[in-house]
Tab-separated table of C-alpha atoms and ligand atoms in Angstrom:
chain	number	residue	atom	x	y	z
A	1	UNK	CA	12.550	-3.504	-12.170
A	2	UNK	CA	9.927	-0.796	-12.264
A	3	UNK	CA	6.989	-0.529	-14.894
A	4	UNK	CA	4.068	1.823	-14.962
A	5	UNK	CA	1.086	0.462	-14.104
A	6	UNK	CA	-2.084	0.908	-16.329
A	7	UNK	CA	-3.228	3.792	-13.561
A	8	UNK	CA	0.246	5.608	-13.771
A	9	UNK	CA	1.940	4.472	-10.804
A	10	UNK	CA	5.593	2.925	-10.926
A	11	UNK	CA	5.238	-0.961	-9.730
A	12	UNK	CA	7.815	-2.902	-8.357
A	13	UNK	CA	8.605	-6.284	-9.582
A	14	UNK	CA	11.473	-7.527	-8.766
A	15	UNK	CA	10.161	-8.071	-5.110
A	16	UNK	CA	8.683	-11.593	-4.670
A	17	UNK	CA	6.086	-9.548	-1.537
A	18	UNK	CA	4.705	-7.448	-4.767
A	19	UNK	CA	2.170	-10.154	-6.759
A	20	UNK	CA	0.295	-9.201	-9.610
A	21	UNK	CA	-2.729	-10.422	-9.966
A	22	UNK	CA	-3.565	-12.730	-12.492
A	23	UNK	CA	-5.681	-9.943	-14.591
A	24	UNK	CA	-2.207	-8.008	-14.125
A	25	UNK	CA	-3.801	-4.879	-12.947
A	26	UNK	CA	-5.609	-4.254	-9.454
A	27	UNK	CA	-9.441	-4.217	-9.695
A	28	UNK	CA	-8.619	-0.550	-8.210
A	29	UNK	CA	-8.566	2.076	-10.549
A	30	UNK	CA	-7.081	5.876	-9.446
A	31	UNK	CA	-10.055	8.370	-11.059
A	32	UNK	CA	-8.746	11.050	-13.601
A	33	UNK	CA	-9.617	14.326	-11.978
A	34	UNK	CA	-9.516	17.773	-13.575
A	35	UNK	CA	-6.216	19.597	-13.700
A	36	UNK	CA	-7.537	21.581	-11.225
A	37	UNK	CA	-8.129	19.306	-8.653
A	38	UNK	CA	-5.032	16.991	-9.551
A	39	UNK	CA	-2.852	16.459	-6.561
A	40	UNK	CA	0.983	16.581	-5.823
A	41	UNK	CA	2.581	13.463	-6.329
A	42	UNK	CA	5.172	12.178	-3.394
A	43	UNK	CA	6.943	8.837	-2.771
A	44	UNK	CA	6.899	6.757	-0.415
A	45	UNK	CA	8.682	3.857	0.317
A	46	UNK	CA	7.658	0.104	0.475
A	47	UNK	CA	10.247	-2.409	1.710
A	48	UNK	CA	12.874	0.425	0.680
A	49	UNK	CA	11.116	0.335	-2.662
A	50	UNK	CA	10.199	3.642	-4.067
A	51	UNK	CA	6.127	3.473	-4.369
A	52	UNK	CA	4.367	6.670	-6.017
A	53	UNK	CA	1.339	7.888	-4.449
A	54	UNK	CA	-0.785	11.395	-4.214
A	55	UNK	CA	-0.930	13.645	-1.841
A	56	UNK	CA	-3.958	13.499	0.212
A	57	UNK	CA	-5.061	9.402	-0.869
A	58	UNK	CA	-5.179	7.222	2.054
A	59	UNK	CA	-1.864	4.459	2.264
A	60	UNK	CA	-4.094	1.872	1.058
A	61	UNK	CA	-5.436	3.084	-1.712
A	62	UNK	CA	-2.031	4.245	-2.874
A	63	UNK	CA	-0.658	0.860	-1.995
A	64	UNK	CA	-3.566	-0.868	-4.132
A	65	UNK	CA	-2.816	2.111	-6.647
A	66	UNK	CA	0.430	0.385	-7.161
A	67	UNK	CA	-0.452	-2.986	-6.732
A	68	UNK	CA	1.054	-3.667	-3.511
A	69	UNK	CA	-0.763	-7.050	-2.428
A	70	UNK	CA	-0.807	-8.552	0.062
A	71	UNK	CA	-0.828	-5.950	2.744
A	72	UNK	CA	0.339	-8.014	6.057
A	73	UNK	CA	0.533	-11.631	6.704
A	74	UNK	CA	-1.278	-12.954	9.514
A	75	UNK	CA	0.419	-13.904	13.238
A	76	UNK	CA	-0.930	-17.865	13.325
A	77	UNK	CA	-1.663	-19.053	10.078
A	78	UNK	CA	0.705	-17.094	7.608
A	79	UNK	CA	-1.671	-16.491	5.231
A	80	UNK	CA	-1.574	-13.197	3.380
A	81	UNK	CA	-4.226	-10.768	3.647
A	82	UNK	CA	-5.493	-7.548	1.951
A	83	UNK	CA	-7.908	-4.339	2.759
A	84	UNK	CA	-11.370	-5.521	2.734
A	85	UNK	CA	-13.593	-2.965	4.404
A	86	UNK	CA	-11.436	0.349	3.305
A	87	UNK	CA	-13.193	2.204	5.839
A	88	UNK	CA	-11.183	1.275	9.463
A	89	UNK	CA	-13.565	-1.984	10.300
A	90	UNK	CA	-11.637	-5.054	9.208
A	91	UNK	CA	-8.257	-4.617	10.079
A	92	UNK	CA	-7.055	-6.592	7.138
A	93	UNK	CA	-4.578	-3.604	6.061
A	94	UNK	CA	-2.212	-3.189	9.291
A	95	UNK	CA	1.299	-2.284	7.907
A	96	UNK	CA	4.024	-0.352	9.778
A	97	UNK	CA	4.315	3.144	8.953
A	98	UNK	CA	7.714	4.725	10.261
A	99	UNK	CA	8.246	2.242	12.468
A	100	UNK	CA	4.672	2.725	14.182
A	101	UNK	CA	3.406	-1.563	14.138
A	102	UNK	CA	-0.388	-2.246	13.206
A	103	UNK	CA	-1.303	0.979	11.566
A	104	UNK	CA	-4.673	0.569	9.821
A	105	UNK	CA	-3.275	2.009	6.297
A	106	UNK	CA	-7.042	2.990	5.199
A	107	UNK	CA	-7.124	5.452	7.553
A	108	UNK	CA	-3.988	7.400	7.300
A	109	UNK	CA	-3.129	9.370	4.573
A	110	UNK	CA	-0.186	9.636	2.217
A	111	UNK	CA	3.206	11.947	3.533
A	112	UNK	CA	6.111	12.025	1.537
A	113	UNK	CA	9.036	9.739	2.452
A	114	UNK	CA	6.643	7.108	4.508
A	115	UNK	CA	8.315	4.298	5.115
A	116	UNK	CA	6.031	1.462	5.306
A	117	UNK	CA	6.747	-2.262	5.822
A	118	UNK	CA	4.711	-5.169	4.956
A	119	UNK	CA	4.222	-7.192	8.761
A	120	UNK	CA	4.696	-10.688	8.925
A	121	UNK	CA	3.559	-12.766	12.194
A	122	UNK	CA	3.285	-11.545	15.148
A	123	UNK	CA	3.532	-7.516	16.629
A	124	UNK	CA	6.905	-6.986	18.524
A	125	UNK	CA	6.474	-6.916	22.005
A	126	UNK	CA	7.632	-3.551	23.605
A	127	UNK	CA	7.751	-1.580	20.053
A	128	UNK	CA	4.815	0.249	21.390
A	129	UNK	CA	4.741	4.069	19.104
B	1	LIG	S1	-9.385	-2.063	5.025
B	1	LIG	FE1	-10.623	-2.636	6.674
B	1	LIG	S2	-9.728	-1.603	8.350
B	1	LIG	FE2	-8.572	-0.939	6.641
């Protein structure tokens, strides 16, 4: 089931990795820019879910954008996580991008048709891209 989020964006929900948070919307908000300086919207894809994004905006904010949380869950203890630093320090937002495994999604930007997947444990050994 897709709705539109408060910023715009369709949100999936019928997939139990996709939680809302309790306040229902991210704390994120997209800014409204001028016509002018509005970008191209693409999609990309999320689990094989259709996620829209902007042109230009870095994976995680898109991701947040559409209240993708959590990002990755970790290799020992499971537990979910989410971007923290949104500037390439943390490492808290590693998804796989096209196949490519701990891509730091707050440092690449949006491309039309990305497939990204949410990890879960441990890298695969030998799926080195
Ligand atoms: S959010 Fe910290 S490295 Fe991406």
């Amino acid at each position: 089931m897709w709705v539109r989020s408060r910023t715009g964006f369709l949100v999936a929900l019928s997939l139990p990795i996709f939680k809302l948070s309790k306040r229902s919307v991210s704390m994120f908000r997209a800014m409204t820019l001028p016509v002018s300086e509005q970008r191209t919207v693409v999609e990309i894809f999320v689990e094989g879910r259709r996620v829209v994004a902007r042109e230009g905006e870095t994976l995680a904010a898109a991701l947040l954008n559409s209240d993708v949380v959590p990002f990755r869950y970790t290799p020992v203890s499971g537990k979910p996580r989410a971007p923290l630093c949104l500037m390439g320090v943390c490492f808290d937002c590693l998804v796989e991008v096209d196949g490519a495994q701990n891509v730091q999604s707050c440092m690449v930007r949006v491309e039309a048709g990305m497939q990204v997947k949410i990890p879960r444990g441990a890298r695969r050994a030998g799926d080195v891209k």
